[in-house]
């Protein structure tokens, strides 16, 4: 997901949800793990087979962080 605001000259990029998209046309699930551990679905962290539903889990974790954001807690 990429958003570009030409007036402000800023980009917003959200990535890292490609875990379950490669080779999904053949209906297979995958076992190779990559990504930020906090955002990975439990089955991915445990090395079990996973599919595209794990991307929705990662997106949900990201949205939760966005709604709970508190700029006063930044270091």
Short mmCIF file of N, CA and C in Angstrom, two decimals:
data_model
loop_
_atom_site.label_atom_id
_atom_site.label_comp_id
_atom_site.label_asym_id
_atom_site.label_seq_id
_atom_site.Cartn_x
_atom_site.Cartn_y
_atom_site.Cartn_z
N UNK A 1 0.85 -1.16 0.00
CA UNK A 1 0.00 0.00 0.00
C UNK A 1 0.91 1.23 0.00
N UNK A 2 0.76 2.09 -0.97
CA UNK A 2 1.58 3.30 -1.07
C UNK A 2 0.66 4.48 -1.33
N UNK A 3 0.85 5.55 -0.56
CA UNK A 3 0.09 6.78 -0.79
C UNK A 3 1.09 7.91 -0.98
N UNK A 4 0.90 8.67 -2.04
CA UNK A 4 1.77 9.80 -2.33
C UNK A 4 0.93 11.07 -2.35
N UNK A 5 1.37 12.07 -1.61
CA UNK A 5 0.70 13.38 -1.60
C UNK A 5 1.62 14.37 -2.29
N UNK A 6 1.37 14.69 -3.57
CA UNK A 6 2.28 15.57 -4.30
C UNK A 6 2.33 16.98 -3.74
N UNK A 7 1.24 17.45 -3.13
CA UNK A 7 1.24 18.80 -2.56
C UNK A 7 2.20 18.91 -1.37
N UNK A 8 2.22 17.89 -0.54
CA UNK A 8 3.09 17.89 0.63
C UNK A 8 4.44 17.24 0.33
N UNK A 9 4.53 16.52 -0.79
CA UNK A 9 5.77 15.84 -1.14
C UNK A 9 6.08 14.68 -0.21
N UNK A 10 5.04 14.03 0.31
CA UNK A 10 5.26 12.94 1.26
C UNK A 10 4.73 11.61 0.73
N UNK A 11 5.34 10.55 1.22
CA UNK A 11 4.92 9.18 0.91
C UNK A 11 4.51 8.49 2.20
N UNK A 12 3.50 7.66 2.11
CA UNK A 12 3.17 6.74 3.19
C UNK A 12 3.24 5.35 2.59
N UNK A 13 4.08 4.48 3.16
CA UNK A 13 4.26 3.14 2.62
C UNK A 13 3.99 2.12 3.72
N UNK A 14 3.21 1.12 3.40
CA UNK A 14 2.92 0.04 4.31
C UNK A 14 3.22 -1.24 3.57
N UNK A 15 4.14 -2.03 4.07
CA UNK A 15 4.54 -3.24 3.36
C UNK A 15 4.78 -4.39 4.30
N UNK A 16 5.21 -5.49 3.71
CA UNK A 16 5.54 -6.66 4.50
C UNK A 16 4.42 -7.68 4.58
N UNK A 17 3.42 -7.57 3.71
CA UNK A 17 2.32 -8.52 3.74
C UNK A 17 2.44 -9.53 2.61
N UNK A 18 3.60 -9.69 2.04
CA UNK A 18 3.78 -10.63 0.93
C UNK A 18 4.07 -12.04 1.37
N UNK A 19 3.93 -12.34 2.65
CA UNK A 19 4.27 -13.66 3.16
C UNK A 19 3.54 -14.78 2.45
N UNK A 20 2.26 -14.61 2.19
CA UNK A 20 1.44 -15.70 1.68
C UNK A 20 1.00 -15.51 0.24
N UNK A 21 1.63 -14.60 -0.49
CA UNK A 21 1.16 -14.32 -1.83
C UNK A 21 1.94 -15.06 -2.92
N UNK A 22 3.19 -15.37 -2.71
CA UNK A 22 4.00 -16.01 -3.73
C UNK A 22 3.56 -17.45 -3.96
N UNK A 23 3.36 -17.82 -5.18
CA UNK A 23 2.98 -19.17 -5.59
C UNK A 23 1.59 -19.58 -5.12
N UNK A 24 0.72 -18.64 -4.80
CA UNK A 24 -0.61 -19.02 -4.32
C UNK A 24 -1.54 -19.44 -5.46
N UNK A 25 -1.15 -19.22 -6.71
CA UNK A 25 -2.01 -19.61 -7.82
C UNK A 25 -2.21 -21.12 -7.91
N UNK A 26 -1.27 -21.88 -7.36
CA UNK A 26 -1.40 -23.34 -7.42
C UNK A 26 -2.14 -23.91 -6.21
N UNK A 27 -2.64 -23.04 -5.34
CA UNK A 27 -3.43 -23.49 -4.20
C UNK A 27 -2.62 -24.04 -3.05
N UNK A 28 -1.31 -23.91 -3.12
CA UNK A 28 -0.46 -24.42 -2.05
C UNK A 28 -0.32 -23.39 -0.94
N UNK A 29 -0.03 -23.87 0.26
CA UNK A 29 0.34 -22.97 1.35
C UNK A 29 1.85 -23.08 1.52
N UNK A 30 2.40 -22.27 2.41
CA UNK A 30 3.85 -22.17 2.52
C UNK A 30 4.30 -22.37 3.96
N UNK A 31 5.58 -22.66 4.12
CA UNK A 31 6.12 -22.85 5.47
C UNK A 31 7.31 -21.94 5.75
N UNK A 32 7.88 -21.28 4.75
CA UNK A 32 9.04 -20.43 4.97
C UNK A 32 8.61 -19.14 5.66
N UNK A 33 9.35 -18.75 6.71
CA UNK A 33 8.97 -17.60 7.53
C UNK A 33 9.88 -16.41 7.25
N UNK A 34 9.29 -15.24 7.04
CA UNK A 34 10.05 -14.00 6.97
C UNK A 34 9.13 -12.87 7.38
N UNK A 35 9.71 -11.81 7.94
CA UNK A 35 8.91 -10.68 8.37
C UNK A 35 9.23 -10.28 9.79
N UNK A 36 8.54 -9.26 10.30
CA UNK A 36 8.73 -8.79 11.67
C UNK A 36 7.90 -9.69 12.58
N UNK A 37 8.56 -10.32 13.55
CA UNK A 37 7.92 -11.33 14.39
C UNK A 37 6.61 -10.87 15.02
N UNK A 38 6.56 -9.63 15.48
CA UNK A 38 5.37 -9.11 16.16
C UNK A 38 4.14 -9.10 15.25
N UNK A 39 4.36 -8.98 13.95
CA UNK A 39 3.27 -8.86 12.99
C UNK A 39 2.90 -10.19 12.34
N UNK A 40 3.66 -11.24 12.62
CA UNK A 40 3.41 -12.53 12.00
C UNK A 40 2.29 -13.28 12.70
N UNK A 41 1.47 -13.97 11.93
CA UNK A 41 0.42 -14.81 12.49
C UNK A 41 1.06 -15.96 13.27
N UNK A 42 0.37 -16.48 14.28
CA UNK A 42 0.94 -17.55 15.11
C UNK A 42 1.41 -18.76 14.30
N UNK A 43 0.67 -19.17 13.28
CA UNK A 43 1.09 -20.34 12.52
C UNK A 43 2.38 -20.10 11.74
N UNK A 44 2.63 -18.87 11.34
CA UNK A 44 3.87 -18.54 10.65
C UNK A 44 5.03 -18.60 11.64
N UNK A 45 4.85 -18.00 12.83
CA UNK A 45 5.90 -18.02 13.86
C UNK A 45 6.24 -19.44 14.29
N UNK A 46 5.26 -20.31 14.29
CA UNK A 46 5.46 -21.69 14.74
C UNK A 46 5.98 -22.60 13.64
N UNK A 47 6.17 -22.05 12.44
CA UNK A 47 6.70 -22.83 11.34
C UNK A 47 5.69 -23.77 10.71
N UNK A 48 4.40 -23.55 10.99
CA UNK A 48 3.36 -24.39 10.40
C UNK A 48 2.98 -23.84 9.02
N UNK A 49 2.23 -24.61 8.26
CA UNK A 49 1.79 -24.17 6.94
C UNK A 49 0.83 -22.99 7.09
N UNK A 50 0.89 -22.06 6.14
CA UNK A 50 0.04 -20.88 6.20
C UNK A 50 -0.42 -20.48 4.81
N UNK A 51 -1.42 -19.61 4.75
CA UNK A 51 -1.94 -19.13 3.47
C UNK A 51 -2.21 -17.63 3.57
N UNK A 52 -3.03 -17.10 2.69
CA UNK A 52 -3.25 -15.65 2.61
C UNK A 52 -3.96 -15.08 3.84
N UNK A 53 -4.59 -15.90 4.65
CA UNK A 53 -5.27 -15.41 5.86
C UNK A 53 -4.27 -14.77 6.82
N UNK A 54 -3.03 -15.19 6.76
CA UNK A 54 -1.99 -14.63 7.63
C UNK A 54 -1.73 -13.16 7.30
N UNK A 55 -1.91 -12.79 6.04
CA UNK A 55 -1.75 -11.38 5.67
C UNK A 55 -2.80 -10.52 6.36
N UNK A 56 -4.01 -11.04 6.49
CA UNK A 56 -5.07 -10.29 7.18
C UNK A 56 -4.74 -10.14 8.67
N UNK A 57 -4.15 -11.16 9.27
CA UNK A 57 -3.72 -11.07 10.67
C UNK A 57 -2.70 -9.94 10.81
N UNK A 58 -1.71 -9.91 9.92
CA UNK A 58 -0.67 -8.88 9.97
C UNK A 58 -1.25 -7.49 9.78
N UNK A 59 -2.20 -7.36 8.87
CA UNK A 59 -2.86 -6.08 8.67
C UNK A 59 -3.63 -5.67 9.92
N UNK A 60 -4.30 -6.62 10.57
CA UNK A 60 -5.04 -6.33 11.80
C UNK A 60 -4.13 -5.83 12.91
N UNK A 61 -2.96 -6.44 13.06
CA UNK A 61 -2.00 -5.99 14.07
C UNK A 61 -1.54 -4.57 13.76
N UNK A 62 -1.29 -4.28 12.48
CA UNK A 62 -0.87 -2.95 12.07
C UNK A 62 -1.95 -1.91 12.37
N UNK A 63 -3.19 -2.22 12.04
CA UNK A 63 -4.30 -1.29 12.30
C UNK A 63 -4.46 -1.06 13.80
N UNK A 64 -4.31 -2.11 14.60
CA UNK A 64 -4.40 -1.95 16.06
C UNK A 64 -3.33 -0.99 16.56
N UNK A 65 -2.11 -1.13 16.05
CA UNK A 65 -1.03 -0.21 16.44
C UNK A 65 -1.36 1.22 16.02
N UNK A 66 -1.95 1.38 14.86
CA UNK A 66 -2.30 2.73 14.39
C UNK A 66 -3.34 3.38 15.29
N UNK A 67 -4.36 2.63 15.69
CA UNK A 67 -5.41 3.18 16.54
C UNK A 67 -4.94 3.43 17.96
N UNK A 68 -3.93 2.69 18.40
CA UNK A 68 -3.41 2.85 19.76
C UNK A 68 -2.18 3.76 19.81
N UNK A 69 -1.85 4.42 18.72
CA UNK A 69 -0.66 5.27 18.64
C UNK A 69 -0.75 6.42 19.63
N UNK A 70 0.34 6.64 20.35
CA UNK A 70 0.43 7.77 21.27
C UNK A 70 1.78 8.44 21.06
N UNK A 71 1.79 9.60 20.42
CA UNK A 71 3.04 10.30 20.11
C UNK A 71 3.82 10.66 21.37
N UNK A 72 3.16 10.76 22.51
CA UNK A 72 3.85 11.10 23.76
C UNK A 72 4.74 9.97 24.27
N UNK A 73 4.56 8.76 23.75
CA UNK A 73 5.37 7.63 24.22
C UNK A 73 6.58 7.37 23.33
N UNK A 74 6.76 8.16 22.27
CA UNK A 74 7.92 7.98 21.41
C UNK A 74 9.20 8.35 22.15
N UNK A 75 10.27 7.64 21.84
CA UNK A 75 11.56 7.93 22.48
C UNK A 75 12.22 9.11 21.83
#
